[in-house]
Amino acid sequence: MNWIKLSIPHLAGNENRYASDAIGSTWIVPLGPYVDRFEQELERHLGAPHVVALSSGTGAIHLGLDALGVRPGDEVICQSLTFAASANPIVYLGASPVFVDSEPLTWNMDPALLDRAIADRISVTGRKPRAVIVVELYGMPAQLDRIIEVADRYGVPVLEDSAEAIGSRFDGRFCGTIGRYGALSFNGNKMITTSGGGALICPDAESAERVKFLSTQARENRPYYYHEVIGYNYRLSNVSAAIGCGQIEALDERLARRRAIHAMYASAWKSSRYVKVHDNPSSGFDSNFWLSAIQLAYDAPVSPGQLLERLAGQYIESRRIWRPMHMQPVYSSAPMYGGSVSERIFDRGLCLPSSSTLSDSDVERVIGTVDRILGQ
């Protein structure tokens, strides 16, 4: 019996030809013609003003926060229900995270709690947070209109962590292009991949040039190595960008397939007693469904952890929902606003196989196996 994997790379286009061309040209280092081309293709696909290709989505968040002026002693508000890479760059810059709970419709940052958190931090510290990081979890857009309205009212910029959300839209606009900055990821399990890699969507040419400068060790334009500020080694390699150029040619196809897989899950369990499929809450939300996620009822015959183990016994890979940041030992002392919603989603949630390589029969096998385990 073959393994049905959670989310694996789908290489079926010009990736090998472009990568071979990059290697043959000896442009294998960071920078090069494929890096420029990949950035231009991302800008064209997303309608983004300026994109800087980087070595990881984590690096993109780091440089985005730096561009927003985050410095030691600052506070940055971050969604708690997320992967650690959303929060860790705050600490890289010597700042402190403040976590905010999710709302149940999108599983993303609760706008009302964000309002409360900003007001309270001003009261406690005497100054407003430097930035807000909102995450589009598993590709689902957040309530970005309300979040940005709250943040704008206090004069706090928003960085979108769209690492999982390339191709998702909110009110017709692509995720990553709505906040001041937007971070993308092209890790091996994402919608499209450059093996490892990411990108930062910037609001203007000046900020993009600054990000490029910092991502290449902040070397000044002199005939020798000269540095006035600390930089980073975050630029994407030309070979990785060549793979990305091949991948982005099939982005629309991959988006359609992930959405079709999700639709099969949603149709199968629309009347289920035990399974609720995480879905777009209204017409303004258009998730890429990078990963299709479910919640199990508390009276289900098995817990999410037990279902994961039973599925693995049938060669089906699944994954628990991200454990919220306020539940992580490393962030146990950070301020937290709310918490019960993200804790409940973590407690009852599971991500199911969503690779664009899956056939309809693969998805039907997952559905049938879950149904047998749950006795439905």
Coordinates of C-alpha atoms in Angstrom, one line a residue:
M1 CA 0.0 0.0 0.0
N2 CA 1.4 3.4 -1.0
W3 CA 1.8 6.2 1.5
I4 CA -0.5 9.2 1.1
K5 CA 1.6 12.1 2.2
L6 CA 0.5 15.3 3.8
S7 CA 2.1 17.9 1.4
I8 CA 4.9 17.1 -0.9
P9 CA 6.6 18.9 -3.8
H10 CA 5.1 18.6 -7.2
L11 CA 7.8 18.9 -9.9
A12 CA 6.2 18.5 -13.3
G13 CA 7.3 21.4 -15.4
N14 CA 10.4 23.2 -16.4
E15 CA 12.2 23.1 -13.0
N16 CA 14.9 20.7 -14.1
R17 CA 15.6 22.6 -17.4
Y18 CA 15.8 26.0 -15.6
A19 CA 18.0 24.7 -12.8
S20 CA 20.3 23.0 -15.3
D21 CA 20.6 26.2 -17.2
A22 CA 21.5 28.1 -14.0
I23 CA 24.2 25.5 -13.2
G24 CA 25.5 25.5 -16.7
S25 CA 25.8 29.3 -16.7
T26 CA 27.8 29.1 -13.4
W27 CA 25.3 31.5 -11.8
I28 CA 24.8 29.2 -8.7
V29 CA 25.3 31.9 -6.0
P30 CA 22.8 34.3 -4.5
L31 CA 21.8 36.9 -7.1
G32 CA 21.5 36.1 -10.8
P33 CA 19.1 36.3 -13.7
Y34 CA 16.7 33.7 -12.3
V35 CA 16.4 35.6 -9.1
D36 CA 15.4 38.7 -11.0
R37 CA 13.0 36.6 -13.1
F38 CA 11.4 34.9 -10.1
E39 CA 10.8 38.2 -8.4
Q40 CA 9.2 39.6 -11.5
E41 CA 6.9 36.6 -11.9
L42 CA 5.8 36.9 -8.3
E43 CA 5.0 40.6 -8.8
R44 CA 3.0 39.8 -11.9
H45 CA 1.1 36.9 -10.4
L46 CA 0.2 38.7 -7.2
G47 CA -0.1 42.2 -8.4
A48 CA 2.6 43.0 -5.8
P49 CA 4.5 46.3 -6.0
H50 CA 8.0 45.0 -5.2
V51 CA 9.2 41.5 -4.2
V52 CA 12.5 40.5 -2.8
A53 CA 13.4 36.8 -3.1
L54 CA 15.0 35.4 0.1
S55 CA 16.4 32.2 1.5
S56 CA 13.4 31.5 3.8
G57 CA 10.1 32.8 4.9
T58 CA 11.6 33.3 8.4
G59 CA 14.2 35.6 6.9
A60 CA 11.4 37.5 5.2
I61 CA 9.6 38.1 8.5
H62 CA 12.9 39.1 10.1
L63 CA 13.6 41.7 7.4
G64 CA 10.0 42.9 7.3
L65 CA 10.1 43.6 11.0
D66 CA 13.5 45.3 10.6
A67 CA 12.0 47.4 7.9
L68 CA 9.2 48.4 10.2
G69 CA 11.7 49.7 12.7
V70 CA 11.5 47.0 15.3
R71 CA 14.4 47.4 17.7
P72 CA 15.5 46.1 21.1
G73 CA 12.9 46.9 23.8
D74 CA 10.0 47.1 21.4
E75 CA 6.9 44.9 21.6
V76 CA 5.4 43.2 18.6
I77 CA 1.9 41.7 18.7
C78 CA 1.7 38.3 17.1
Q79 CA -1.0 35.7 16.5
S80 CA -0.6 32.8 18.9
L81 CA -1.9 30.1 16.8
T82 CA 1.0 29.7 14.3
F83 CA 4.3 28.1 13.7
A84 CA 7.3 29.3 15.7
A85 CA 8.8 31.1 12.7
S86 CA 6.2 33.7 13.0
A87 CA 7.3 34.8 16.4
N88 CA 11.0 33.9 16.6
P89 CA 12.2 36.9 14.4
I90 CA 10.7 39.3 17.0
V91 CA 13.2 37.9 19.5
Y92 CA 16.1 38.0 16.9
L93 CA 15.7 41.8 16.9
G94 CA 15.7 42.1 20.7
A95 CA 12.0 42.8 20.9
S96 CA 9.3 41.0 22.9
P97 CA 6.3 39.2 21.5
V98 CA 2.8 39.8 22.8
F99 CA 0.3 37.1 21.7
V100 CA -3.3 37.4 20.7
D101 CA -5.9 34.6 20.4
S102 CA -7.7 33.6 17.3
E103 CA -11.4 33.9 16.3
P104 CA -13.2 30.7 15.4
L105 CA -14.3 31.5 11.8
T106 CA -10.8 31.8 10.2
W107 CA -8.7 30.5 13.1
N108 CA -6.7 33.7 12.7
M109 CA -6.1 36.8 14.9
D110 CA -9.2 38.1 16.6
P111 CA -9.7 41.8 15.7
A112 CA -11.5 42.7 19.0
L113 CA -8.7 41.1 21.1
L114 CA -6.1 42.9 19.0
D115 CA -7.8 46.2 19.9
R116 CA -7.8 45.3 23.5
A117 CA -4.2 44.2 23.4
I118 CA -2.9 47.4 21.8
A119 CA -4.8 49.6 24.2
D120 CA -3.6 47.6 27.2
R121 CA 0.0 47.6 26.1
I122 CA -0.1 51.4 25.8
S123 CA -1.5 51.5 29.3
V124 CA 1.1 49.1 30.7
T125 CA 4.2 50.3 28.9
G126 CA 3.4 53.8 28.0
R127 CA 4.0 53.2 24.3
K128 CA 2.3 51.4 21.5
P129 CA 3.6 48.1 20.0
R130 CA 5.9 48.6 17.0
A131 CA 4.1 46.2 14.7
V132 CA 1.4 43.5 14.3
I133 CA 2.1 40.1 12.7
V134 CA -1.1 38.5 11.4
V135 CA -0.9 34.9 10.1
E136 CA -3.0 33.4 7.3
L137 CA -3.1 29.9 8.8
Y138 CA -3.1 27.0 6.4
G139 CA -3.9 29.5 3.6
M140 CA -7.0 31.0 5.2
P141 CA -7.2 34.8 5.0
A142 CA -7.6 36.6 8.3
Q143 CA -10.3 39.3 8.8
L144 CA -7.8 41.7 7.3
D145 CA -10.1 44.6 6.9
R146 CA -11.0 44.7 10.6
I147 CA -7.4 43.9 11.7
I148 CA -5.9 46.7 9.6
E149 CA -8.6 49.2 10.7
V150 CA -7.7 48.5 14.3
A151 CA -4.0 48.7 13.7
D152 CA -4.3 51.9 11.6
R153 CA -6.4 53.5 14.4
Y154 CA -3.4 53.2 16.7
G155 CA -0.8 53.9 14.0
V156 CA 0.7 50.4 14.2
P157 CA 1.8 48.8 10.8
V158 CA 0.7 45.2 9.9
L159 CA 3.0 42.5 8.5
E160 CA 1.2 39.7 6.9
D161 CA 2.7 36.3 7.5
S162 CA 1.5 34.7 4.2
A163 CA 4.0 31.9 4.3
E164 CA 1.1 29.4 3.8
A165 CA -1.1 31.6 1.8
I166 CA 0.3 32.3 -1.7
G167 CA -2.7 32.5 -4.1
S168 CA -5.2 33.1 -1.3
R169 CA -7.4 36.2 -1.6
F170 CA -9.3 38.5 0.8
D171 CA -11.9 40.6 -0.9
G172 CA -10.3 40.0 -4.2
R173 CA -6.8 41.0 -3.2
F174 CA -3.9 38.5 -2.8
C175 CA -2.7 37.7 0.7
G176 CA 0.7 39.3 1.3
T177 CA -0.2 42.5 -0.6
I178 CA -2.7 43.9 1.9
G179 CA -0.5 44.7 5.0
R180 CA 2.5 47.1 4.9
Y181 CA 4.8 44.1 4.2
G182 CA 4.0 40.5 3.3
A183 CA 6.1 37.4 3.9
L184 CA 5.9 34.3 1.7
S185 CA 7.5 30.8 2.0
F186 CA 8.7 28.4 -0.6
N187 CA 9.7 25.6 1.7
G188 CA 9.5 22.0 0.4
N189 CA 6.0 21.4 1.6
K190 CA 4.4 24.7 0.4
M191 CA 2.1 25.4 -2.5
I192 CA 5.2 26.0 -4.7
T193 CA 8.8 25.4 -3.6
T194 CA 12.3 26.5 -4.3
S195 CA 13.5 23.7 -2.0
G196 CA 14.0 26.3 0.7
G197 CA 13.2 29.9 0.2
G198 CA 10.9 32.8 0.8
A199 CA 10.1 36.3 -0.3
L200 CA 9.2 39.7 1.2
I201 CA 6.5 41.8 -0.5
C202 CA 7.5 45.5 0.0
P203 CA 5.4 48.7 -0.5
D204 CA 7.9 50.6 -2.6
A205 CA 11.2 50.5 -4.5
E206 CA 13.1 52.2 -1.7
S207 CA 12.1 49.7 0.9
A208 CA 12.8 46.8 -1.4
E209 CA 16.3 48.1 -2.1
R210 CA 16.9 48.4 1.6
V211 CA 15.8 44.8 2.1
K212 CA 18.1 43.6 -0.7
F213 CA 21.0 45.5 0.9
L214 CA 20.4 44.0 4.3
S215 CA 19.9 40.5 2.9
T216 CA 23.3 40.6 1.2
Q217 CA 25.4 41.3 4.4
A218 CA 24.8 45.1 4.1
R219 CA 27.9 45.6 2.0
E220 CA 28.4 49.2 1.0
N221 CA 29.1 50.1 -2.6
R222 CA 32.9 50.4 -2.4
P223 CA 35.8 48.5 -4.1
Y224 CA 36.4 46.6 -0.8
Y225 CA 34.2 45.1 1.9
Y226 CA 32.9 47.9 4.0
H227 CA 29.9 47.7 6.5
E228 CA 28.2 50.5 8.3
V229 CA 25.3 48.3 9.7
I230 CA 24.7 44.7 10.5
G231 CA 23.4 42.7 7.6
Y232 CA 22.3 39.1 6.9
N233 CA 22.9 36.3 4.5
Y234 CA 19.3 35.9 3.4
R235 CA 19.3 36.2 -0.5
L236 CA 17.9 33.4 -2.5
S237 CA 20.3 31.5 -4.8
N238 CA 20.0 31.6 -8.6
V239 CA 19.6 27.8 -8.7
S240 CA 16.7 27.9 -6.2
A241 CA 15.1 30.8 -8.0
A242 CA 15.3 28.8 -11.3
I243 CA 13.3 26.0 -9.6
G244 CA 10.9 28.6 -8.4
C245 CA 10.5 29.9 -12.0
G246 CA 9.4 26.5 -13.1
Q247 CA 7.1 26.1 -10.1
I248 CA 5.3 29.4 -10.5
E249 CA 4.3 28.5 -14.1
A250 CA 2.0 25.8 -12.6
L251 CA 0.8 27.9 -9.6
D252 CA -2.8 28.3 -10.9
E253 CA -3.0 24.6 -11.6
R254 CA -1.7 23.7 -8.1
L255 CA -4.2 26.2 -6.5
A256 CA -7.1 24.6 -8.4
R257 CA -6.0 21.1 -7.3
R258 CA -5.7 21.9 -3.6
R259 CA -9.1 23.6 -3.6
A260 CA -10.6 20.6 -5.4
I261 CA -9.2 18.3 -2.7
H262 CA -10.6 20.4 0.0
A263 CA -14.0 20.4 -1.8
M264 CA -14.0 16.6 -1.7
Y265 CA -13.4 16.6 2.1
A266 CA -16.0 19.3 2.6
S267 CA -18.6 17.5 0.6
A268 CA -18.0 14.1 2.3
W269 CA -18.4 15.5 5.8
K270 CA -21.0 18.3 5.3
S271 CA -23.4 16.4 7.5
S272 CA -21.0 14.6 9.7
R273 CA -21.7 14.3 13.4
Y274 CA -18.0 14.1 14.3
V275 CA -16.0 16.0 11.6
K276 CA -16.1 19.7 10.8
V277 CA -14.0 20.8 7.8
H278 CA -12.4 24.2 8.2
D279 CA -13.8 26.3 5.3
N280 CA -14.1 29.8 3.9
P281 CA -16.5 31.6 6.3
S282 CA -18.0 33.8 3.5
S283 CA -17.5 34.9 -0.1
G284 CA -14.9 37.5 0.8
F285 CA -12.5 34.7 1.9
D286 CA -10.8 32.6 -0.8
S287 CA -8.3 30.2 0.8
N288 CA -5.7 28.3 -1.2
F289 CA -6.4 25.4 1.2
W290 CA -2.6 24.6 1.4
L291 CA -3.6 22.1 4.0
S292 CA -7.2 21.0 4.5
A293 CA -7.9 20.9 8.2
I294 CA -10.7 19.4 10.3
Q295 CA -12.0 19.6 13.9
L296 CA -13.3 16.5 15.7
A297 CA -16.2 16.8 18.0
Y298 CA -15.5 16.2 21.7
D299 CA -17.8 13.1 21.6
A300 CA -15.9 11.6 18.6
P301 CA -14.8 7.9 19.2
V302 CA -11.2 9.0 19.0
S303 CA -9.1 12.1 19.7
P304 CA -7.1 13.9 17.0
G305 CA -3.9 12.3 18.3
Q306 CA -5.5 8.8 18.1
L307 CA -6.9 9.5 14.7
L308 CA -3.4 10.5 13.5
E309 CA -1.9 7.2 14.8
R310 CA -4.7 5.1 13.3
L311 CA -4.3 6.9 9.9
A312 CA -0.5 6.3 10.0
G313 CA -1.2 2.6 10.5
Q314 CA -3.1 2.8 7.1
Y315 CA -0.2 4.6 5.5
I316 CA -1.9 8.0 5.6
E317 CA 0.1 11.0 6.9
S318 CA -1.7 13.7 8.9
R319 CA -0.5 16.4 11.3
R320 CA -1.7 18.0 14.5
I321 CA -2.7 21.7 14.3
W322 CA 0.1 24.1 15.4
R323 CA 0.4 24.2 19.2
P324 CA -0.2 27.9 20.1
M325 CA 2.8 30.0 20.9
H326 CA 1.5 30.9 24.4
M327 CA 1.6 27.2 25.2
Q328 CA 5.2 26.9 24.2
P329 CA 7.7 26.8 27.1
V330 CA 10.0 29.3 25.4
Y331 CA 7.2 31.9 25.3
S332 CA 5.5 31.0 28.6
S333 CA 6.2 34.4 30.2
A334 CA 5.0 36.5 27.2
P335 CA 1.8 38.5 27.6
M336 CA -1.3 36.7 26.1
Y337 CA -4.7 38.1 25.3
G338 CA -7.4 35.4 25.2
G339 CA -6.3 31.9 24.6
S340 CA -9.3 29.5 24.8
V341 CA -10.1 29.6 21.0
S342 CA -6.6 28.7 19.8
E343 CA -6.3 26.1 22.6
R344 CA -9.6 24.4 21.5
I345 CA -8.5 24.4 17.8
F346 CA -5.2 22.8 18.8
D347 CA -7.0 20.3 21.0
R348 CA -9.5 19.1 18.4
G349 CA -7.8 19.9 15.0
L350 CA -6.0 17.8 12.5
C351 CA -4.5 18.5 9.0
L352 CA -5.3 15.9 6.3
P353 CA -3.3 15.0 3.1
S354 CA -3.5 17.9 0.7
S355 CA -0.7 17.4 -1.9
S356 CA -1.6 18.6 -5.3
T357 CA -0.2 15.2 -6.5
L358 CA -3.1 13.3 -4.9
S359 CA -5.6 11.6 -7.1
D360 CA -9.3 11.6 -6.4
S361 CA -9.0 7.9 -5.4
D362 CA -6.3 8.9 -2.8
V363 CA -8.6 11.5 -1.3
E364 CA -11.5 8.9 -1.3
R365 CA -9.2 6.5 0.5
V366 CA -8.5 9.1 3.2
I367 CA -12.2 9.9 3.6
G368 CA -13.1 6.2 3.8
T369 CA -10.4 5.4 6.3
V370 CA -11.5 8.3 8.6
D371 CA -15.1 7.2 8.3
R372 CA -14.3 3.7 9.3
I373 CA -12.2 4.8 12.3
L374 CA -15.0 7.1 13.4
G375 CA -17.7 4.5 12.7
Q376 CA -19.7 6.8 10.4

